[in-house]
Amino acid sequence: MSPEPPHLRPVPGPSAAATAAAGDQSPGTPWDGVTRPRSRGGNARFLTDVIVELGLVPRDRVDAAIDAARSGGVTPEAVLLERGELDQVALSRAVAERHGLDHLDLTAFAVDMGAANLINNAAARRYDAVPVAFLGERALLVAMADPANVLALDDIALMTGYDVRPVVASREDISALVSRLTRLDDVVASTADEAAEEDAEIVDLRESADEAPVIKLVNQIIAQAAEQGASDIHMAPEGSGMRVRFRIDGVLNDTTTVPRRMVSGVISRVKIMAELDIAEKRLPQDGRVGLSIDGRHIDLRVVTLPSVHGEGAVMRILDKNAVVMELDKLGMLETERLRFERAYRQAYGAVLVTGPTGSGKSTSLYAALGDLNNPEKNIITIEDPVEYEVSGITQVQVNQRAGLTFANGLRSMMRADPDVIMVGEIRDREAAQIAIEAALTGHLVLSTLHTNDAPTAITRLIEMGIEPFLVASAIDCVVGQRLARTLCQHCKRRTILSAEILRDSGFPARADIEAYDPVGCSRCGGSGYKGRIGLYEVMTVNEEMRKLIINRASADEIAATAVRAGMRRLREDGLEKVRQGRTSISEVARVTGTGVSDEY
């Protein structure tokens, strides 16, 4: 008898390193969707015996199915499936046990799109098999319904050029995965033919999709990112390939590994989509592309970055349909919302929104503009880039190459009879000076500024060279904000937070509070969080603060005065949302920069 082929030998799991990191797994214990077999036996046992041993179906019903199978010319397993005494998942568990292989739950396992893309969908359907992960540089983990199909294993090894290591998954799960891969490829369609999108920057992603694995892979990555609600796609080359990560709810997650031989093709495809120079690999480039995914239009802002391992790319996904334009839904508590509304509904003055990149500043301003937007007001914005187009508002895109800067655009806007001006970002003294002067001459000015909190925005403007008396006269309100992940409502776990621990960690607490911890489930991808909510501090500038500003007081002095006037700090707002069960204390600590232990 010939020795067992190497690709049919049992393997300990997704990877030796990963299994070691996970610790010793007892038989039958799930790990990332993988269930270990109870034994590593060969094919000596009948599948029906294994079904009985696992307790899936009683012996008398299996014997009855065997008798029915003999007369019907089918297998006993088919009879059990038809009678509803066995389902596909249970059958696949029995198949895995019989062959001494691991069982894979594809509903829990994070499939690597780079691996899945190595064979075409027709082959996957024909063999009921899909590559799901890379095992090092030379091996491929393949989920199969029938691991005894040696021809399928050999064909997949030839098609991919990798050593194949099989695991068993249910036929239904494999079929669903193949259908999803097909849909992810098909939903990314060109919008070039749509009358409303006659833009040269919108490209056709479907040209020769069946003949170009690179195009198919890029389509699937973009569609998967949009499906999961990602805000950014990061493609970073490494020694063995290219790592693809999605930023979901503000946190990066590994998604796919692109094989080394496809890396240059993927980057070139992204550059072609964004109309960038594919021959230029030494300098960063940026561009944009418009796509239609499942019938909704999105914009991709593309930036390429040369690194020591090669050229990478970052794509920012701008989906207007996913943006919350209502203040009530942003997470602003009533006190803060009323202060903010009172400020931006004034006839003139400046309202600033501050925070680091990715803290939702533009979203807050768009929500305010949505409230102000009516035919009686002329609203003009200058942005870099224009992230979301809003009807009824004149939006100007900064173009540095053509000489259209924030400062130049602001000067022109002042002559266009505006009622409300929104400046995407105050970056330098010139733009700050014009914005402040506009606020002092009868215009309402909304803008963003990169500072850590609301009080620091005042001192930052003075450091830019704006006279303190101008700042004191023009600024009416400053909003500081962060975005924190919200707890998954299906798996969060109740806990009690000690007041002493909270105070030691910088949170103002007088008593123990009831809160919730993240746990993780299939609905939230195991993270324990789903969605995001804003944390806010809204500082209304009063007369006492104006005097401090004119006297060049420090940010700490201004903050203390604002707190006495009723301002709730970011951490206090976060703690209130922890009390409400909307986020966790560790998440508030993460986004506000306070150290807090995971042990309460």
XYZ file of C-alpha atoms in Angstrom:
600
model
C 0.000 0.000 0.000
C 1.415 3.371 -0.981
C 2.164 5.850 1.800
C -0.435 8.485 2.597
C 0.039 11.613 0.435
C 1.614 14.478 2.398
C -1.382 16.781 1.744
C -3.685 14.262 3.487
C -1.640 14.049 6.671
C -3.410 15.495 9.730
C -2.265 18.957 10.703
C -2.524 20.445 14.196
C -4.545 23.524 13.188
C -4.301 26.781 11.241
C -0.567 27.044 11.973
C 1.901 25.602 14.431
C 2.783 29.084 15.687
C -0.847 30.050 16.094
C -1.681 26.805 17.883
C 1.261 27.223 20.222
C 0.194 30.782 20.939
C -3.323 29.621 21.668
C -2.072 27.099 24.190
C -2.874 23.387 24.507
C -6.338 22.842 23.080
C -8.348 19.925 24.408
C -10.068 17.678 21.805
C -13.336 19.091 20.578
C -12.580 22.602 21.821
C -13.296 25.346 19.226
C -10.503 27.789 18.495
C -11.203 30.545 15.973
C -13.794 28.281 14.347
C -11.508 25.216 14.407
C -12.554 22.069 16.313
C -9.903 19.455 17.038
C -10.738 15.777 16.395
C -10.979 13.401 19.347
C -8.624 10.982 17.656
C -6.185 10.979 14.758
C -7.411 7.686 13.349
C -7.360 6.744 9.706
C -10.168 5.648 7.432
C -10.775 2.234 9.027
C -14.046 3.230 10.698
C -17.322 3.590 8.822
C -18.756 7.106 8.804
C -21.989 5.781 10.318
C -20.029 4.401 13.279
C -18.452 7.806 13.861
C -21.883 9.458 13.747
C -23.026 7.131 16.524
C -19.807 7.560 18.562
C -20.190 11.352 18.497
C -23.762 11.022 19.743
C -25.182 12.737 16.674
C -27.785 10.054 15.886
C -28.829 6.991 17.969
C -27.676 3.550 16.750
C -31.181 2.259 15.951
C -31.903 5.209 13.633
C -28.524 4.824 11.913
C -29.208 1.105 11.349
C -32.600 1.992 9.891
C -30.912 4.508 7.571
C -28.397 1.860 6.468
C -31.244 -0.516 5.528
C -33.054 2.267 3.646
C -29.851 3.230 1.837
C -29.317 -0.332 0.563
C -32.752 -0.444 -1.001
C -32.614 3.109 -2.306
C -29.121 3.055 -3.792
C -27.897 6.037 -1.761
C -25.590 6.507 1.221
C -26.833 6.222 4.817
C -25.692 9.797 5.434
C -27.919 11.035 2.604
C -30.872 9.206 4.180
C -30.151 10.787 7.594
C -29.922 14.213 5.969
C -33.163 13.705 4.072
C -34.997 12.583 7.215
C -33.719 15.627 9.127
C -31.952 13.503 11.752
C -28.579 14.933 10.730
C -27.596 18.352 9.376
C -24.679 19.348 7.165
C -22.618 20.792 10.031
C -22.967 17.628 12.118
C -22.110 15.499 9.100
C -18.971 17.528 8.420
C -17.919 17.079 12.074
C -18.262 13.310 11.649
C -16.262 13.393 8.384
C -13.488 15.369 10.109
C -13.419 12.894 13.019
C -13.293 9.928 10.700
C -10.294 11.288 8.790
C -8.552 12.643 11.882
C -8.719 16.199 10.548
C -9.743 19.487 12.132
C -13.287 20.759 11.614
C -13.671 24.385 10.507
C -16.710 26.552 11.216
C -16.641 29.028 8.340
C -19.181 31.261 10.081
C -16.620 31.936 12.858
C -13.306 31.613 10.992
C -11.837 34.788 9.451
C -11.283 33.780 5.822
C -8.231 35.301 4.133
C -9.448 36.826 0.855
C -5.956 36.588 -0.596
C -6.000 32.819 -0.116
C -9.601 32.375 -1.264
C -8.837 34.254 -4.478
C -6.159 31.730 -5.549
C -8.726 29.469 -7.231
C -11.653 30.554 -9.357
C -15.224 30.215 -8.148
C -16.060 27.534 -10.708
C -13.293 25.274 -9.351
C -14.379 25.970 -5.785
C -17.946 24.896 -6.615
C -16.762 21.840 -8.548
C -14.597 20.545 -5.688
C -16.647 21.934 -2.747
C -13.345 23.354 -1.496
C -12.002 26.850 -0.772
C -8.536 27.990 0.385
C -9.115 29.934 3.619
C -5.679 30.856 5.011
C -1.938 30.801 4.379
C 0.234 28.551 6.567
C 3.637 30.202 6.348
C 5.044 30.894 2.885
C 4.490 27.519 1.209
C 1.321 25.952 2.586
C -2.365 26.671 2.148
C -5.235 25.730 4.468
C -8.139 24.422 2.358
C -11.672 23.897 3.688
C -13.278 20.861 2.008
C -16.532 18.973 2.270
C -14.842 15.719 1.183
C -11.165 15.453 2.211
C -10.952 11.997 0.561
C -11.132 13.685 -2.858
C -7.440 13.310 -3.687
C -7.899 14.609 -7.236
C -9.346 17.871 -5.898
C -6.407 18.310 -3.526
C -3.901 17.664 -6.315
C -5.662 20.079 -8.680
C -5.775 22.848 -6.055
C -2.079 22.312 -5.335
C -1.312 22.637 -9.068
C -3.546 25.715 -9.510
C -2.130 27.579 -6.533
C 1.482 26.392 -6.398
C 1.154 25.779 -2.633
C 1.272 22.654 -0.470
C -2.331 21.910 0.469
C -3.422 21.123 4.046
C -7.104 20.086 4.266
C -9.639 20.808 6.992
C -13.303 19.807 6.883
C -16.194 22.273 6.620
C -19.864 21.737 5.896
C -20.976 21.703 2.280
C -23.520 24.444 3.026
C -20.884 26.732 4.579
C -18.535 26.245 1.623
C -21.331 26.968 -0.846
C -22.300 30.101 1.087
C -18.671 31.298 1.124
C -18.268 30.780 -2.634
C -21.525 32.671 -3.260
C -20.306 35.507 -1.033
C -16.978 35.690 -2.893
C -18.861 35.855 -6.189
C -21.138 38.583 -4.849
C -18.207 40.614 -3.487
C -16.708 40.572 -6.956
C -19.957 41.383 -8.751
C -21.288 44.164 -6.502
C -18.426 46.509 -7.361
C -19.719 48.046 -10.565
C -18.722 51.028 -12.626
C -20.910 54.097 -12.376
C -19.442 55.637 -15.499
C -22.679 55.093 -17.433
C -24.858 56.789 -14.838
C -25.990 60.230 -15.925
C -25.342 61.743 -12.512
C -21.788 60.475 -12.399
C -20.241 61.512 -15.696
C -16.824 61.880 -14.134
C -13.585 60.842 -15.769
C -12.253 59.750 -12.392
C -14.832 56.968 -12.122
C -13.354 53.794 -13.577
C -14.582 50.435 -14.754
C -13.643 47.736 -12.251
C -15.268 44.904 -14.135
C -13.228 44.842 -17.296
C -11.941 41.293 -17.833
C -12.720 40.408 -14.216
C -12.863 36.689 -14.990
C -9.468 36.787 -16.703
C -7.679 39.008 -14.213
C -7.292 37.593 -10.678
C -5.740 40.885 -9.541
C -8.839 42.878 -10.559
C -11.047 40.297 -8.881
C -9.011 40.443 -5.671
C -9.050 44.257 -5.519
C -12.819 44.221 -6.137
C -13.341 41.731 -3.318
C -11.183 43.674 -0.858
C -13.030 46.942 -1.529
C -16.459 45.288 -1.421
C -15.631 43.441 1.797
C -14.412 46.670 3.413
C -17.606 48.496 2.462
C -19.733 45.564 3.642
C -18.026 45.562 7.062
C -18.313 49.344 7.447
C -14.566 50.018 7.285
C -13.387 53.625 7.029
C -9.920 52.816 5.625
C -8.115 50.037 3.783
C -4.387 49.727 4.567
C -2.146 47.798 2.169
C 1.358 47.408 3.604
C 4.029 45.309 1.852
C 6.057 42.916 3.984
C 8.754 40.375 3.289
C 6.399 37.497 2.435
C 3.619 39.464 0.725
C 1.321 42.367 1.463
C -0.700 42.769 4.635
C -4.226 44.166 4.180
C -6.016 45.687 7.157
C -9.395 47.382 7.583
C -9.997 50.197 10.059
C -13.360 49.322 11.591
C -14.759 51.502 14.378
C -11.395 53.268 14.596
C -9.321 50.100 15.134
C -7.208 48.310 12.519
C -7.908 44.596 11.948
C -5.914 42.126 9.847
C -8.042 40.932 6.945
C -6.042 39.470 4.098
C -2.531 38.594 3.012
C -1.804 39.194 -0.672
C 0.736 36.670 -2.055
C 4.091 38.160 -3.003
C 3.650 37.470 -6.709
C 0.407 39.517 -6.786
C 1.597 42.532 -4.749
C 2.866 44.693 -7.612
C -0.244 43.908 -9.656
C -2.590 44.898 -6.812
C -0.792 48.224 -6.226
C -0.741 48.923 -9.974
C -4.466 48.190 -10.192
C -5.208 50.594 -7.319
C -3.076 53.280 -9.011
C -4.819 52.782 -12.355
C -8.201 53.156 -10.638
C -7.099 56.452 -9.043
C -5.422 57.657 -12.275
C -1.958 57.766 -10.713
C 1.411 57.253 -12.433
C 2.108 53.506 -12.209
C 5.738 54.054 -13.234
C 6.443 56.379 -10.284
C 7.265 54.232 -7.253
C 9.685 56.472 -5.354
C 7.329 59.321 -4.413
C 3.958 59.358 -2.605
C 0.931 60.011 -4.807
C -2.715 60.719 -4.067
C -5.915 60.504 -6.096
C -9.550 59.488 -5.955
C -11.977 57.087 -7.604
C -15.769 56.818 -7.594
C -17.425 53.405 -7.316
C -20.878 51.923 -7.043
C -21.173 49.104 -4.507
C -24.481 47.297 -4.249
C -26.136 50.282 -5.935
C -24.762 52.967 -3.594
C -22.095 55.453 -4.591
C -18.887 55.735 -2.580
C -15.658 57.681 -3.046
C -12.200 56.277 -2.419
C -9.346 58.655 -1.525
C -6.143 56.829 -2.449
C -2.649 57.556 -1.120
C 0.389 55.502 -2.159
C 3.445 55.355 0.078
C 6.911 53.960 -0.782
C 8.469 51.905 2.026
C 11.573 49.792 2.545
C 9.604 46.663 1.549
C 7.999 48.237 -1.504
C 5.068 50.436 -2.387
C 1.917 50.376 -0.240
C -1.421 52.157 -0.353
C -4.103 53.516 1.954
C -7.685 53.982 0.741
C -10.148 56.148 2.693
C -13.759 55.067 2.086
C -16.227 57.949 1.971
C -19.795 56.674 2.002
C -22.319 59.505 2.238
C -25.129 57.064 3.042
C -23.259 55.879 6.147
C -22.775 59.368 7.612
C -24.968 60.404 10.511
C -26.128 63.964 9.815
C -28.288 64.400 12.919
C -26.872 65.694 16.198
C -29.189 63.512 18.279
C -27.645 60.387 16.757
C -24.015 61.462 17.223
C -24.135 60.737 20.960
C -24.144 64.336 22.210
C -25.921 64.536 25.571
C -28.700 67.098 25.877
C -26.721 69.749 27.791
C -23.841 69.682 25.298
C -26.181 69.565 22.301
C -28.128 72.625 23.442
C -24.889 74.598 23.954
C -23.614 73.625 20.516
C -26.942 74.425 18.818
C -27.146 77.807 20.543
C -23.676 78.667 19.216
C -24.094 77.698 15.554
C -27.564 79.238 15.280
C -26.195 82.713 15.972
C -26.003 85.202 13.116
C -22.227 85.633 13.405
C -19.205 84.427 15.342
C -16.860 81.431 15.138
C -17.564 77.863 16.248
C -14.603 75.483 16.304
C -14.571 71.685 16.545
C -11.288 70.191 17.760
C -9.747 66.778 18.113
C -7.180 64.496 16.453
C -7.514 63.035 12.958
C -10.396 60.575 12.751
C -12.309 61.928 15.739
C -15.422 62.866 13.738
C -14.923 66.654 13.572
C -16.184 66.973 9.991
C -19.235 64.850 10.800
C -20.201 67.235 13.618
C -19.854 70.221 11.286
C -21.915 68.508 8.564
C -24.629 67.819 11.158
C -24.651 71.524 12.072
C -24.762 72.530 8.393
C -27.640 70.119 7.817
C -29.569 71.906 10.563
C -28.751 75.348 9.116
C -29.314 74.425 5.469
C -32.374 76.234 4.098
C -33.111 78.452 1.060
C -32.801 81.637 3.135
C -29.086 81.101 3.826
C -26.124 81.132 1.468
C -23.776 78.460 2.846
C -20.311 78.067 1.318
C -17.658 75.537 2.381
C -13.994 75.131 1.483
C -12.627 71.676 2.171
C -9.671 69.424 1.442
C -11.156 67.121 0.325
C -14.908 67.653 -0.070
C -15.900 64.472 1.748
C -19.677 64.498 1.319
C -21.693 66.473 -1.211
C -24.728 68.235 0.292
C -27.435 69.712 -1.921
C -28.194 73.375 -1.330
C -24.625 74.161 -0.216
C -21.807 75.552 -2.373
C -18.742 73.384 -1.719
C -15.262 74.403 -2.865
C -12.414 71.895 -3.203
C -8.893 73.034 -2.271
C -6.485 72.605 -5.186
C -2.895 73.302 -4.146
C -1.477 72.721 -7.636
C -3.783 75.344 -9.119
C -3.059 77.777 -6.273
C -6.456 77.404 -4.573
C -5.534 77.244 -0.893
C -7.729 77.671 2.176
C -6.613 81.312 2.447
C -7.206 82.157 -1.228
C -10.537 80.375 -1.248
C -11.648 82.171 1.916
C -10.843 85.570 0.388
C -12.965 84.753 -2.653
C -15.789 83.368 -0.532
C -15.979 86.639 1.411
C -16.942 88.406 -1.849
C -19.676 85.832 -2.634
C -22.177 87.186 -0.070
C -22.125 84.186 2.310
C -24.222 83.859 5.459
C -22.404 80.765 6.739
C -18.820 79.771 5.967
C -17.335 76.375 6.763
C -13.558 75.987 6.640
C -12.555 72.337 6.522
C -9.475 72.959 8.654
C -7.529 75.949 9.974
C -3.939 74.985 9.183
C -1.952 78.212 9.231
C -1.971 81.832 10.396
C -3.277 83.244 7.112
C -6.388 81.037 7.039
C -6.954 81.617 10.765
C -6.745 85.398 10.355
C -9.276 85.490 7.505
C -11.665 83.136 9.348
C -11.501 85.244 12.537
C -12.049 88.473 10.577
C -15.030 86.878 8.780
C -16.562 85.983 12.152
C -16.143 89.600 13.284
C -17.793 91.052 10.177
C -21.228 89.472 10.371
C -20.606 85.899 9.174
C -21.044 82.611 10.993
C -17.798 80.640 10.618
C -17.547 76.904 11.347
C -14.164 75.209 11.267
C -11.973 72.443 12.692
C -8.639 72.655 14.470
C -6.216 69.921 15.515
C -5.884 70.177 19.295
C -6.287 67.682 22.116
C -9.160 69.473 23.858
C -11.422 72.522 23.615
C -9.481 75.007 25.852
C -6.223 74.367 23.974
C -7.805 75.660 20.754
C -7.723 79.202 22.160
C -4.015 79.113 22.964
C -3.274 77.447 19.604
C -4.826 80.348 17.682
C -2.803 82.858 19.717
C 0.363 80.808 19.073
C -0.440 80.999 15.330
C -0.130 84.769 15.604
C -3.751 85.872 15.976
C -4.108 88.783 18.400
C -5.749 87.718 21.699
C -8.383 90.483 21.530
C -9.491 89.182 18.090
C -9.716 85.604 19.391
C -11.668 86.749 22.457
C -14.134 88.714 20.333
C -14.651 86.134 17.560
C -14.776 82.706 19.252
C -18.173 81.851 20.735
C -17.912 78.089 21.199
C -15.301 75.329 20.998
C -16.207 71.633 20.869
C -13.623 68.983 21.762
C -14.448 65.431 20.726
C -13.349 61.809 20.359
C -14.974 58.693 18.937
C -15.330 55.660 21.217
C -16.541 52.212 20.190
C -19.980 51.213 21.435
C -20.507 47.904 23.209
C -22.128 45.050 21.321
C -25.646 44.806 22.735
C -25.719 41.034 22.272
C -22.694 40.020 24.346
C -21.790 42.829 26.786
C -21.339 41.665 30.392
C -22.404 43.525 33.530
C -19.693 44.534 36.009
C -19.132 46.916 38.941
C -16.411 49.578 38.735
C -14.791 50.645 41.993
C -14.824 54.410 42.697
C -11.274 54.199 44.045
C -9.927 52.586 40.888
C -11.798 55.126 38.761
C -10.368 58.077 40.696
C -6.839 56.632 40.517
C -7.284 56.409 36.739
C -8.362 60.045 36.415
C -12.135 59.587 36.260
C -14.313 61.753 38.543
C -16.318 59.181 40.526
C -17.755 59.455 44.049
C -19.214 55.931 44.253
C -18.991 52.526 42.602
C -20.876 52.396 39.318
C -22.597 49.666 37.366
C -21.128 49.251 33.908
C -20.517 46.684 31.179
C -17.455 44.934 29.779
C -16.894 43.834 26.158
C -17.076 40.058 25.632
C -17.147 39.240 21.922
C -19.530 37.200 19.774
C -20.166 36.359 16.117
C -22.316 39.484 15.640
C -19.454 41.850 16.544
C -16.646 39.787 15.025
C -15.337 38.815 18.458
C -14.319 42.369 19.403
C -17.117 43.069 21.878
C -17.865 46.366 20.114
C -20.086 47.379 17.223
C -20.386 50.985 16.014
C -19.059 54.211 17.547
C -20.335 57.073 19.657
C -18.957 60.581 20.214
C -17.470 61.870 23.468
C -17.780 65.662 23.730
C -16.805 68.712 25.726
C -18.553 71.934 24.699
C -16.924 75.153 25.893
C -19.031 78.318 25.583
C -16.827 81.415 25.810
C -18.187 83.796 28.465
C -17.000 87.234 29.644
C -14.675 85.824 32.296
C -12.955 83.655 29.704
C -12.662 86.568 27.278
C -10.694 88.498 29.907
C -8.401 85.492 30.441
C -7.847 85.202 26.676
C -6.937 88.887 26.345
C -4.440 88.417 29.209
C -2.944 85.361 27.429
C -3.943 82.969 30.210
C -2.893 79.326 29.929
C -5.162 76.591 28.604
C -5.421 75.146 32.140
C -6.770 78.444 33.504
C -9.286 78.688 30.668
C -10.309 75.045 31.250
C -10.843 75.604 34.977
C -13.060 78.620 34.271
C -15.027 76.647 31.655
C -15.616 73.788 34.110
C -16.913 76.251 36.728
C -19.273 77.561 34.033
C -20.678 74.056 33.527
C -18.462 72.434 30.887
C -18.293 68.645 31.165
C -14.824 67.311 30.264
C -14.295 64.482 27.778
C -13.635 61.934 30.507
C -16.751 62.956 32.422
C -18.838 62.614 29.254
C -17.245 59.214 28.646
C -17.986 58.115 32.217
C -21.638 59.090 31.770
C -21.824 56.934 28.640
C -20.215 54.084 30.595
C -22.998 54.449 33.193
C -25.546 54.292 30.373
C -24.033 51.002 29.169
C -23.119 52.436 25.768
C -19.328 51.960 25.985
C -16.716 50.528 28.361
C -14.353 52.273 30.756
C -11.325 50.770 28.988
C -12.521 52.217 25.675
C -13.003 55.679 27.190
C -9.516 55.434 28.699
C -8.096 54.428 25.304
C -9.530 57.346 23.359
C -8.985 60.008 26.033
C -5.416 58.935 26.762
C -5.865 57.926 30.399
C -4.244 54.807 31.759
C -6.668 52.311 33.254
C -6.090 48.665 34.005
C -8.200 45.950 32.414
C -8.538 44.538 35.915
C -11.171 46.369 37.913
